[in-house]
mmCIF file of C-alpha atoms in Angstrom:
data_model
loop_
_atom_site.group_PDB
_atom_site.id
_atom_site.type_symbol
_atom_site.label_atom_id
_atom_site.label_comp_id
_atom_site.label_asym_id
_atom_site.label_seq_id
_atom_site.Cartn_x
_atom_site.Cartn_y
_atom_site.Cartn_z
ATOM 1 C CA MET Q 1 14.411 -1.097 39.479
ATOM 2 C CA ASP Q 2 17.121 1.515 39.097
ATOM 3 C CA VAL Q 3 15.245 4.767 39.576
ATOM 4 C CA GLY Q 4 18.309 6.823 38.699
ATOM 5 C CA ALA Q 5 18.721 5.063 35.360
ATOM 6 C CA LEU Q 6 15.010 5.473 34.629
ATOM 7 C CA LEU Q 7 15.127 9.193 35.360
ATOM 8 C CA THR Q 8 18.273 9.548 33.249
ATOM 9 C CA SER Q 9 16.613 7.859 30.288
ATOM 10 C CA ALA Q 10 13.528 10.035 30.666
ATOM 11 C CA GLY Q 11 15.659 13.175 30.895
ATOM 12 C CA ILE Q 12 17.591 12.274 27.742
ATOM 13 C CA ASN Q 13 14.380 11.667 25.799
ATOM 14 C CA VAL Q 14 12.852 14.939 27.011
ATOM 15 C CA ALA Q 15 16.028 16.855 26.091
ATOM 16 C CA ILE Q 16 16.067 15.354 22.581
ATOM 17 C CA CYS Q 17 12.404 16.271 22.170
ATOM 18 C CA VAL Q 18 13.049 19.871 23.227
ATOM 19 C CA VAL Q 19 16.019 20.169 20.836
ATOM 20 C CA LEU Q 20 14.030 18.819 17.882
ATOM 21 C CA VAL Q 21 11.081 21.112 18.600
ATOM 22 C CA SER Q 22 13.428 24.101 18.850
ATOM 23 C CA LEU Q 23 15.120 23.186 15.556
ATOM 24 C CA TYR Q 24 11.758 22.936 13.847
ATOM 25 C CA SER Q 25 10.696 26.300 15.271
ATOM 26 C CA ILE Q 26 13.877 27.906 13.915
ATOM 27 C CA LEU Q 27 13.990 26.206 10.514
ATOM 28 C CA ARG Q 28 10.375 26.924 9.651
ATOM 29 C CA LYS Q 29 11.036 30.682 9.973
ATOM 30 C CA GLN Q 30 13.909 30.725 7.480
ATOM 31 C CA PRO Q 31 12.897 32.352 4.153
ATOM 32 C CA ALA Q 32 14.603 29.555 2.205
ATOM 33 C CA ASN Q 33 12.296 26.978 3.843
ATOM 34 C CA TYR Q 34 9.006 28.772 3.269
ATOM 35 C CA CYS Q 35 8.326 26.641 0.224
ATOM 36 C CA VAL Q 36 8.654 23.547 2.431
ATOM 37 C CA TYR Q 37 6.515 24.549 5.409
ATOM 38 C CA PHE Q 38 4.149 27.079 3.821
ATOM 39 C CA GLY Q 39 3.887 25.843 0.228
ATOM 40 C CA ARG Q 40 0.096 25.804 0.064
ATOM 41 C CA MET Q 41 -0.200 29.239 1.660
ATOM 42 C CA LEU Q 42 2.405 30.676 -0.701
ATOM 43 C CA SER Q 43 0.603 29.308 -3.755
ATOM 44 C CA SER Q 44 -2.726 30.725 -2.589
ATOM 45 C CA GLY Q 45 -1.232 34.139 -1.738
ATOM 46 C CA ARG Q 46 -2.153 34.026 1.962
ATOM 47 C CA VAL Q 47 1.495 34.156 3.012
ATOM 48 C CA LYS Q 48 4.252 36.234 1.424
ATOM 49 C CA ARG Q 49 7.970 35.770 1.708
ATOM 50 C CA HIS Q 50 9.474 38.158 4.177
ATOM 51 C CA ASP Q 51 12.797 38.439 5.915
ATOM 52 C CA PRO Q 52 12.233 39.096 9.619
ATOM 53 C CA HIS Q 53 14.917 40.402 11.907
ATOM 54 C CA TRP Q 54 17.811 38.061 12.470
ATOM 55 C CA TYR Q 55 17.072 37.591 16.177
ATOM 56 C CA GLU Q 56 13.502 36.516 15.383
ATOM 57 C CA ARG Q 57 14.621 33.993 12.799
ATOM 58 C CA PHE Q 58 17.112 32.244 15.089
ATOM 59 C CA ALA Q 59 15.113 32.358 18.324
ATOM 60 C CA PRO Q 60 12.789 29.379 18.971
ATOM 61 C CA SER Q 61 9.194 30.422 19.532
ATOM 62 C CA PRO Q 62 6.737 27.964 21.106
ATOM 63 C CA SER Q 63 3.701 29.996 20.030
ATOM 64 C CA TRP Q 64 3.077 27.666 17.074
ATOM 65 C CA LEU Q 65 2.401 24.830 19.539
ATOM 66 C CA LEU Q 66 -0.536 26.720 21.014
ATOM 67 C CA LYS Q 67 -1.837 27.635 17.563
ATOM 68 C CA ALA Q 68 -1.570 24.025 16.442
ATOM 69 C CA TRP Q 69 -3.451 22.880 19.552
ATOM 70 C CA GLU Q 70 -6.264 25.400 19.007
ATOM 71 C CA THR Q 71 -6.610 24.745 15.252
ATOM 72 C CA THR Q 72 -9.847 22.991 14.327
ATOM 73 C CA GLU Q 73 -10.132 20.261 11.716
ATOM 74 C CA ASP Q 74 -12.006 22.549 9.328
ATOM 75 C CA GLU Q 75 -9.251 25.164 9.536
ATOM 76 C CA MET Q 76 -6.615 22.484 8.997
ATOM 77 C CA LEU Q 77 -8.558 21.126 6.019
ATOM 78 C CA ALA Q 78 -8.659 24.573 4.425
ATOM 79 C CA ALA Q 79 -4.996 25.309 5.168
ATOM 80 C CA ALA Q 80 -3.216 21.975 4.625
ATOM 81 C CA GLY Q 81 -5.647 19.668 2.860
ATOM 82 C CA LEU Q 82 -7.301 16.343 3.594
ATOM 83 C CA ASP Q 83 -4.058 14.363 3.985
ATOM 84 C CA ALA Q 84 -2.974 16.497 6.939
ATOM 85 C CA VAL Q 85 -6.351 16.011 8.630
ATOM 86 C CA VAL Q 86 -6.156 12.233 8.158
ATOM 87 C CA LEU Q 87 -2.635 12.167 9.602
ATOM 88 C CA ILE Q 88 -3.694 14.122 12.687
ATOM 89 C CA ARG Q 89 -6.734 11.874 13.134
ATOM 90 C CA MET Q 90 -4.460 8.826 13.027
ATOM 91 C CA VAL Q 91 -2.207 10.341 15.696
ATOM 92 C CA ILE Q 92 -5.207 11.168 17.908
ATOM 93 C CA CYS Q 93 -6.590 7.656 17.466
ATOM 94 C CA SER Q 94 -3.211 6.164 18.436
ATOM 95 C CA ILE Q 95 -3.107 8.312 21.590
ATOM 96 C CA ARG Q 96 -6.612 7.151 22.551
ATOM 97 C CA ILE Q 97 -5.687 3.489 22.071
ATOM 98 C CA PHE Q 98 -2.500 3.954 24.094
ATOM 99 C CA SER Q 99 -4.480 5.630 26.889
ATOM 100 C CA ILE Q 100 -6.910 2.697 27.085
ATOM 101 C CA VAL Q 101 -4.024 0.223 27.146
ATOM 102 C CA ALA Q 102 -2.297 2.181 29.915
ATOM 103 C CA VAL Q 103 -5.421 2.344 32.096
ATOM 104 C CA VAL Q 104 -6.255 -1.362 31.677
ATOM 105 C CA CYS Q 105 -2.696 -2.525 32.312
ATOM 106 C CA ILE Q 106 -2.152 -0.308 35.358
ATOM 107 C CA ALA Q 107 -5.527 -1.214 36.860
ATOM 108 C CA PHE Q 108 -5.551 -4.986 36.223
ATOM 109 C CA VAL Q 109 -2.390 -6.500 34.726
ATOM 110 C CA LEU Q 110 0.363 -4.915 36.828
ATOM 111 C CA PRO Q 111 -1.202 -5.712 40.253
ATOM 112 C CA VAL Q 112 -1.797 -9.338 39.218
ATOM 113 C CA ASN Q 113 1.782 -9.696 38.018
ATOM 114 C CA TYR Q 114 3.199 -7.989 41.077
ATOM 115 C CA TYR Q 115 1.377 -10.249 43.524
ATOM 116 C CA GLY Q 116 1.612 -13.364 41.354
ATOM 117 C CA GLN Q 117 3.921 -15.127 43.783
ATOM 118 C CA LYS Q 118 3.932 -15.057 47.559
ATOM 119 C CA LEU Q 119 7.140 -13.189 48.057
ATOM 120 C CA GLU Q 120 8.309 -10.587 50.473
ATOM 121 C CA HIS Q 121 8.298 -7.529 48.258
ATOM 122 C CA LYS Q 122 10.793 -4.792 48.787
ATOM 123 C CA GLU Q 123 10.147 -1.150 48.158
ATOM 124 C CA VAL Q 124 8.995 -0.423 44.628
ATOM 125 C CA HIS Q 125 12.129 1.429 43.608
ATOM 126 C CA LEU Q 126 14.242 -1.529 44.753
ATOM 127 C CA GLU Q 127 12.267 -4.157 42.841
ATOM 128 C CA SER Q 128 13.396 -5.537 39.493
ATOM 129 C CA LEU Q 129 11.233 -5.120 36.422
ATOM 130 C CA GLY Q 130 10.637 -8.887 36.309
ATOM 131 C CA VAL Q 131 8.028 -8.680 39.104
ATOM 132 C CA PHE Q 132 5.803 -6.567 36.863
ATOM 133 C CA THR Q 133 5.764 -9.075 33.991
ATOM 134 C CA ILE Q 134 3.804 -12.262 33.428
ATOM 135 C CA GLU Q 135 6.918 -14.278 34.321
ATOM 136 C CA ASN Q 136 6.157 -13.565 37.978
ATOM 137 C CA LEU Q 137 3.019 -15.753 37.796
ATOM 138 C CA HIS Q 138 3.001 -19.451 38.658
ATOM 139 C CA GLN Q 139 2.468 -21.972 35.913
ATOM 140 C CA ARG Q 140 -1.253 -22.747 35.455
ATOM 141 C CA SER Q 141 -2.088 -19.789 37.629
ATOM 142 C CA ARG Q 142 -5.781 -19.065 38.082
ATOM 143 C CA TRP Q 143 -5.119 -15.354 37.551
ATOM 144 C CA LEU Q 144 -4.321 -15.763 33.868
ATOM 145 C CA TRP Q 145 -7.949 -14.937 33.053
ATOM 146 C CA VAL Q 146 -7.137 -11.321 33.985
ATOM 147 C CA HIS Q 147 -4.668 -11.139 31.109
ATOM 148 C CA CYS Q 148 -7.162 -12.702 28.706
ATOM 149 C CA LEU Q 149 -9.889 -10.296 29.818
ATOM 150 C CA SER Q 150 -7.523 -7.352 29.415
ATOM 151 C CA LEU Q 151 -6.669 -8.476 25.900
ATOM 152 C CA TYR Q 152 -10.357 -8.707 24.993
ATOM 153 C CA ILE Q 153 -11.041 -5.249 26.432
ATOM 154 C CA ILE Q 154 -8.107 -3.677 24.580
ATOM 155 C CA SER Q 155 -8.959 -5.440 21.295
ATOM 156 C CA SER Q 156 -12.650 -4.503 21.483
ATOM 157 C CA ALA Q 157 -11.874 -0.869 22.294
ATOM 158 C CA THR Q 158 -9.299 -0.691 19.492
ATOM 159 C CA CYS Q 159 -11.708 -2.126 16.917
ATOM 160 C CA ALA Q 160 -14.445 0.282 18.021
ATOM 161 C CA LEU Q 161 -12.136 3.305 17.847
ATOM 162 C CA LEU Q 162 -10.817 2.264 14.445
ATOM 163 C CA TYR Q 163 -14.364 1.760 13.142
ATOM 164 C CA PHE Q 164 -15.570 5.210 14.188
ATOM 165 C CA GLU Q 165 -12.313 6.822 13.021
ATOM 166 C CA TYR Q 166 -12.523 5.176 9.610
ATOM 167 C CA LYS Q 167 -16.177 6.191 9.350
ATOM 168 C CA ASN Q 168 -15.306 9.818 10.112
ATOM 169 C CA ILE Q 169 -12.431 9.829 7.595
ATOM 170 C CA THR Q 170 -14.651 8.246 4.935
ATOM 171 C CA LYS Q 171 -17.290 10.945 5.367
ATOM 172 C CA ARG Q 172 -14.679 13.676 5.066
ATOM 173 C CA ARG Q 173 -13.178 12.047 2.004
ATOM 174 C CA LEU Q 174 -16.566 11.752 0.275
ATOM 175 C CA ALA Q 175 -17.349 15.388 1.132
ATOM 176 C CA HIS Q 176 -13.941 16.456 -0.201
ATOM 177 C CA ILE Q 177 -14.496 14.542 -3.462
ATOM 178 C CA ALA Q 178 -17.999 15.976 -3.877
ATOM 179 C CA GLU Q 179 -16.814 19.549 -3.312
ATOM 180 C CA SER Q 180 -13.648 19.331 -5.408
ATOM 181 C CA ALA Q 181 -13.620 20.049 -9.127
ATOM 182 C CA SER Q 182 -13.803 17.110 -11.510
ATOM 183 C CA LYS Q 183 -10.550 15.953 -13.085
ATOM 184 C CA PRO Q 184 -9.962 13.798 -16.158
ATOM 185 C CA SER Q 185 -8.463 11.054 -14.002
ATOM 186 C CA HIS Q 186 -11.833 10.658 -12.238
ATOM 187 C CA PHE Q 187 -13.387 9.490 -15.516
ATOM 188 C CA THR Q 188 -10.462 7.311 -16.608
ATOM 189 C CA VAL Q 189 -9.664 3.655 -15.991
ATOM 190 C CA LEU Q 190 -6.259 2.067 -16.507
ATOM 191 C CA ILE Q 191 -6.605 -1.273 -18.305
ATOM 192 C CA ARG Q 192 -3.665 -3.685 -18.204
ATOM 193 C CA ALA Q 193 -3.012 -7.194 -19.550
ATOM 194 C CA ILE Q 194 -5.071 -6.708 -22.718
ATOM 195 C CA PRO Q 195 -5.218 -10.079 -24.530
ATOM 196 C CA GLU Q 196 -3.279 -10.265 -27.766
ATOM 197 C CA SER Q 197 -5.152 -11.061 -30.965
ATOM 198 C CA PRO Q 198 -3.449 -12.032 -34.259
ATOM 199 C CA GLU Q 199 -6.313 -10.554 -36.271
ATOM 200 C CA GLN Q 200 -6.436 -7.052 -34.776
ATOM 201 C CA SER Q 201 -4.347 -4.582 -32.835
ATOM 202 C CA TYR Q 202 -4.613 -3.819 -29.138
ATOM 203 C CA SER Q 203 -6.463 -0.596 -29.914
ATOM 204 C CA GLU Q 204 -9.090 -2.419 -31.953
ATOM 205 C CA THR Q 205 -9.436 -5.048 -29.215
ATOM 206 C CA VAL Q 206 -10.061 -2.389 -26.570
ATOM 207 C CA SER Q 207 -12.548 -0.528 -28.758
ATOM 208 C CA LYS Q 208 -14.472 -3.698 -29.575
ATOM 209 C CA TYR Q 209 -14.511 -4.923 -25.970
ATOM 210 C CA PHE Q 210 -15.800 -1.727 -24.382
ATOM 211 C CA THR Q 211 -18.218 -1.032 -27.223
ATOM 212 C CA ASN Q 212 -19.827 -4.426 -26.656
ATOM 213 C CA TYR Q 213 -19.977 -4.395 -22.853
ATOM 214 C CA TYR Q 214 -19.990 -0.692 -21.893
ATOM 215 C CA ALA Q 215 -21.533 0.988 -24.914
ATOM 216 C CA PRO Q 216 -23.742 3.518 -22.988
ATOM 217 C CA SER Q 217 -20.833 4.852 -20.908
ATOM 218 C CA TYR Q 218 -17.730 4.253 -23.051
ATOM 219 C CA VAL Q 219 -16.271 7.370 -24.706
ATOM 220 C CA SER Q 220 -12.823 6.542 -26.107
ATOM 221 C CA HIS Q 221 -9.436 5.193 -25.165
ATOM 222 C CA LEU Q 222 -5.736 6.012 -25.435
ATOM 223 C CA MET Q 223 -3.120 3.317 -25.951
ATOM 224 C CA VAL Q 224 0.314 3.223 -24.324
ATOM 225 C CA TYR Q 225 3.188 2.740 -26.750
ATOM 226 C CA ARG Q 226 6.525 1.035 -26.321
ATOM 227 C CA ASP Q 227 8.471 4.093 -27.424
ATOM 228 C CA GLY Q 228 7.049 6.278 -24.699
ATOM 229 C CA PHE Q 229 5.724 9.809 -24.741
ATOM 230 C CA ILE Q 230 8.991 11.544 -25.656
ATOM 231 C CA GLN Q 231 9.609 9.131 -28.515
ATOM 232 C CA ARG Q 232 6.118 9.765 -29.858
ATOM 233 C CA LEU Q 233 6.810 13.511 -29.897
ATOM 234 C CA ARG Q 234 10.037 12.814 -31.750
ATOM 235 C CA ASN Q 235 8.206 10.706 -34.310
ATOM 236 C CA GLU Q 236 5.609 13.431 -34.839
ATOM 237 C CA THR Q 237 8.423 15.950 -35.398
ATOM 238 C CA GLU Q 238 10.025 13.663 -37.977
ATOM 239 C CA ARG Q 239 6.723 13.370 -39.803
ATOM 240 C CA MET Q 240 6.378 17.144 -39.975
ATOM 241 C CA CYS Q 241 9.963 17.545 -41.221
ATOM 242 C CA GLN Q 242 9.459 14.970 -43.944
ATOM 243 C CA ALA Q 243 6.209 16.618 -44.994
ATOM 244 C CA MET Q 244 7.921 19.999 -45.246
ATOM 245 C CA LYS Q 245 10.800 18.505 -47.297
ATOM 246 C CA HIS Q 246 8.332 16.785 -49.633
ATOM 247 C CA VAL Q 247 6.447 20.025 -50.280
ATOM 248 C CA SER Q 248 9.575 22.159 -50.739
ATOM 249 C CA SER Q 249 11.034 19.702 -53.256
ATOM 250 C CA ASP Q 250 7.911 19.849 -55.454
ATOM 251 C CA LEU Q 251 7.789 23.639 -55.590
ATOM 252 C CA SER Q 252 10.269 25.404 -57.860
ATOM 253 C CA CYS Q 253 10.641 28.437 -55.652
ATOM 254 C CA ASN Q 254 13.797 29.229 -53.741
ATOM 255 C CA PRO Q 255 13.838 31.329 -50.573
ATOM 256 C CA SER Q 256 14.318 34.912 -51.653
ATOM 257 C CA LEU Q 257 13.427 38.461 -50.710
ATOM 258 C CA LYS Q 258 12.337 39.217 -54.289
ATOM 259 C CA SER Q 259 8.807 38.803 -55.521
ATOM 260 C CA CYS Q 260 7.875 35.567 -57.216
ATOM 261 C CA THR Q 261 5.125 34.874 -59.719
ATOM 262 C CA PHE Q 262 4.102 31.751 -57.816
ATOM 263 C CA CYS Q 263 4.091 33.145 -54.316
ATOM 264 C CA GLY Q 264 2.822 36.636 -55.067
ATOM 265 C CA PRO Q 265 4.343 40.076 -54.839
ATOM 266 C CA ALA Q 266 5.330 39.879 -51.190
ATOM 267 C CA ALA Q 267 8.665 38.654 -49.937
ATOM 268 C CA THR Q 268 8.509 34.982 -49.106
ATOM 269 C CA ASN Q 269 10.357 32.002 -47.734
ATOM 270 C CA SER Q 270 9.753 28.278 -47.563
ATOM 271 C CA PHE Q 271 7.517 28.504 -44.476
ATOM 272 C CA GLN Q 272 5.203 30.996 -46.170
ATOM 273 C CA ILE Q 273 5.061 28.724 -49.206
ATOM 274 C CA LEU Q 274 4.024 25.839 -46.982
ATOM 275 C CA ALA Q 275 1.345 27.994 -45.354
ATOM 276 C CA ASN Q 276 0.009 29.223 -48.708
ATOM 277 C CA GLU Q 277 -0.027 25.729 -50.130
ATOM 278 C CA ALA Q 278 -1.650 23.983 -47.178
ATOM 279 C CA ASP Q 279 -3.981 22.174 -49.535
ATOM 280 C CA SER Q 280 -1.071 20.370 -51.143
ATOM 281 C CA VAL Q 281 0.134 19.241 -47.719
ATOM 282 C CA LYS Q 282 -3.317 17.901 -46.869
ATOM 283 C CA THR Q 283 -3.196 15.694 -49.950
ATOM 284 C CA LEU Q 284 -0.198 13.823 -48.516
ATOM 285 C CA GLU Q 285 -0.953 10.582 -46.794
ATOM 286 C CA LEU Q 286 0.937 9.553 -43.678
ATOM 287 C CA GLY Q 287 1.347 6.081 -45.119
ATOM 288 C CA GLU Q 288 3.726 7.479 -47.718
ATOM 289 C CA LEU Q 289 6.071 8.779 -45.030
ATOM 290 C CA THR Q 290 8.573 6.176 -43.906
ATOM 291 C CA LEU Q 291 10.102 6.288 -40.441
ATOM 292 C CA ALA Q 292 13.099 4.449 -39.113
ATOM 293 C CA THR Q 293 11.343 3.880 -35.792
ATOM 294 C CA THR Q 294 7.806 2.554 -35.702
ATOM 295 C CA GLU Q 295 5.482 2.808 -32.720
ATOM 296 C CA GLU Q 296 4.477 -0.421 -31.001
ATOM 297 C CA GLU Q 297 1.338 -0.660 -28.935
ATOM 298 C CA ARG Q 298 1.556 -2.112 -25.469
ATOM 299 C CA PRO Q 299 -1.246 -4.113 -23.793
ATOM 300 C CA VAL Q 300 -2.050 -1.078 -21.639
ATOM 301 C CA ALA Q 301 -4.702 1.574 -22.288
ATOM 302 C CA PHE Q 302 -6.420 4.516 -20.638
ATOM 303 C CA VAL Q 303 -10.184 4.171 -21.157
ATOM 304 C CA PHE Q 304 -12.468 7.194 -20.738
ATOM 305 C CA PHE Q 305 -16.096 7.081 -19.556
ATOM 306 C CA LYS Q 306 -18.953 9.543 -19.357
ATOM 307 C CA SER Q 307 -19.364 9.588 -15.574
ATOM 308 C CA ARG Q 308 -17.280 8.933 -12.481
ATOM 309 C CA TYR Q 309 -19.693 6.226 -11.370
ATOM 310 C CA ASP Q 310 -19.173 4.260 -14.576
ATOM 311 C CA ALA Q 311 -15.398 4.512 -14.228
ATOM 312 C CA LEU Q 312 -15.574 3.355 -10.600
ATOM 313 C CA VAL Q 313 -17.784 0.374 -11.494
ATOM 314 C CA VAL Q 314 -15.428 -0.734 -14.279
ATOM 315 C CA SER Q 315 -12.406 -0.458 -11.976
ATOM 316 C CA GLU Q 316 -14.025 -2.632 -9.304
ATOM 317 C CA VAL Q 317 -15.662 -5.305 -11.477
ATOM 318 C CA LEU Q 318 -13.790 -8.442 -12.529
ATOM 319 C CA GLN Q 319 -13.835 -8.241 -16.317
ATOM 320 C CA THR Q 320 -13.112 -11.907 -17.138
ATOM 321 C CA PRO Q 321 -12.953 -15.220 -15.225
ATOM 322 C CA ASN Q 322 -9.181 -15.025 -15.654
ATOM 323 C CA PRO Q 323 -7.977 -12.389 -13.145
ATOM 324 C CA MET Q 324 -4.734 -11.959 -15.098
ATOM 325 C CA LEU Q 325 -6.537 -10.460 -18.129
ATOM 326 C CA TRP Q 326 -8.295 -7.118 -18.500
ATOM 327 C CA VAL Q 327 -7.050 -5.856 -15.121
ATOM 328 C CA ALA Q 328 -8.808 -2.556 -14.386
ATOM 329 C CA ASP Q 329 -7.809 0.133 -11.887
ATOM 330 C CA LEU Q 330 -8.667 3.780 -11.466
ATOM 331 C CA ALA Q 331 -6.199 5.886 -13.417
ATOM 332 C CA PRO Q 332 -3.681 7.919 -11.398
ATOM 333 C CA GLU Q 333 -3.158 11.632 -11.775
ATOM 334 C CA PRO Q 334 -1.230 12.610 -14.917
ATOM 335 C CA HIS Q 335 1.821 13.747 -12.923
ATOM 336 C CA ASP Q 336 1.787 10.454 -10.962
ATOM 337 C CA VAL Q 337 2.073 8.214 -14.023
ATOM 338 C CA HIS Q 338 5.423 6.469 -14.399
ATOM 339 C CA TRP Q 339 5.431 5.481 -18.069
ATOM 340 C CA ARG Q 340 8.223 2.949 -17.767
ATOM 341 C CA ASN Q 341 6.245 0.946 -15.218
ATOM 342 C CA LEU Q 342 3.291 0.790 -17.588
ATOM 343 C CA ARG Q 343 5.416 -1.093 -20.088
ATOM 344 C CA ILE Q 344 6.028 -3.934 -17.595
ATOM 345 C CA PRO Q 345 3.765 -6.948 -18.356
ATOM 346 C CA TYR Q 346 1.162 -7.530 -15.695
ATOM 347 C CA ARG Q 347 2.269 -11.120 -15.068
ATOM 348 C CA GLN Q 348 5.793 -9.925 -14.428
ATOM 349 C CA LEU Q 349 4.473 -7.176 -12.157
ATOM 350 C CA TRP Q 350 2.508 -9.759 -10.173
ATOM 351 C CA MET Q 351 5.642 -11.909 -9.815
ATOM 352 C CA ARG Q 352 7.608 -8.868 -8.651
ATOM 353 C CA ARG Q 353 5.051 -8.222 -5.921
ATOM 354 C CA ILE Q 354 5.337 -11.808 -4.721
ATOM 355 C CA ALA Q 355 9.143 -11.575 -4.777
ATOM 356 C CA THR Q 356 8.980 -8.338 -2.755
ATOM 357 C CA LEU Q 357 6.697 -9.969 -0.174
ATOM 358 C CA VAL Q 358 8.939 -13.031 0.103
ATOM 359 C CA GLY Q 359 12.004 -10.803 0.456
ATOM 360 C CA ALA Q 360 10.356 -8.776 3.224
ATOM 361 C CA ILE Q 361 9.378 -11.938 5.133
ATOM 362 C CA ALA Q 362 12.883 -13.391 4.712
ATOM 363 C CA PHE Q 363 14.443 -10.155 5.977
ATOM 364 C CA MET Q 364 12.112 -10.229 8.990
ATOM 365 C CA PHE Q 365 13.190 -13.757 9.924
ATOM 366 C CA VAL Q 366 16.862 -12.965 9.306
ATOM 367 C CA PHE Q 367 16.492 -10.103 11.775
ATOM 368 C CA LEU Q 368 14.282 -12.057 14.215
ATOM 369 C CA PHE Q 369 16.415 -15.150 14.796
ATOM 370 C CA PRO Q 370 19.652 -13.381 15.823
ATOM 371 C CA VAL Q 371 17.749 -11.056 18.158
ATOM 372 C CA ALA Q 372 15.884 -13.958 19.762
ATOM 373 C CA PHE Q 373 19.115 -15.930 20.109
ATOM 374 C CA VAL Q 374 20.948 -13.037 21.775
ATOM 375 C CA LYS Q 375 18.034 -12.358 24.114
ATOM 376 C CA GLN Q 376 17.756 -16.012 25.125
ATOM 377 C CA SER Q 377 21.505 -16.176 25.706
ATOM 378 C CA ASN Q 378 21.329 -13.153 27.985
ATOM 379 C CA ARG Q 379 18.482 -14.706 29.977
ATOM 380 C CA LEU Q 380 20.423 -17.948 30.442
ATOM 381 C CA PHE Q 381 23.496 -15.988 31.490
ATOM 382 C CA VAL Q 382 21.476 -14.052 34.083
ATOM 383 C CA HIS Q 383 19.974 -17.258 35.541
ATOM 384 C CA ILE Q 384 23.317 -19.057 35.686
ATOM 385 C CA THR Q 385 25.262 -16.160 37.153
ATOM 386 C CA PRO Q 386 24.918 -16.146 40.993
#
């Protein structure tokens, strides 16, 4: 074991850590980065933008480390939200697991590996790292049970820590949901792969299905169209323009500042005529208005329910024996919806997921085989070289 190389590696890692912590301490104090590091506090008004003295902005201050260490979970929940608390809990759980692994390995595994063969050991700093690995044991050694026992201890402790950690996070999440205000997405379910019927539209199919099976809790639904949200707004604008042209062509009144016997003594224009003659606009039927682009329904719908429990039940229950039809999931937040992805057929989406999984596995093996080959070649070279 080269102690000098080990100390050099440790020193480099410590220096990099100090540099990164100093950079963070400096960058977080820049006024331009307040929206990045103090966004929630800025939105709530607890922190205001200020421009401290230049020497304070560019001098690293480790005081935030002490504040972060002393901050409780409740304070972090109020300041940064539930996601930050969950992230910190995951880091703490990882440190606990690593501590258990370190204690078990130092107490049981390393001594067994070190004394696995009857050799004359040198001083520790002169030994190679191979004497601390399982390679130092004889084949069919009776001390292999120590490794198995260590694995069982580490696995059992990890499962127990993960269980209690997940239980704690679940309680906090349920408390956060109960205390937070209700949102429309909590009462909405996203339905995909709606079966096509030649006799009725997708909207009628959804209405009939949920009226039959979820009549006490079903409220209404909203279909997703091929043209998208922006195109729908454009179509609505075209309808309004055509309605205004239809009304203005029937009325024999030109825009003028003079009084008119039809419009009254006040000055008027076409918009005032349309407002005064709203009844004539109401008599128009939308079927009479022709559009160059027609809206097409997609087999995707947002279904609304009366309670959050009903929406959760629908999202978790298998609707039909065919799992590729009537696929239900809790609806995302409105700003998280990617409308183009909703137009992708569910079967194609399922195939894309499989292709992504296969690609990830293939990439793992493409990376694994060269690394294993290089490592094995190095080991053979070390054994052959005198």
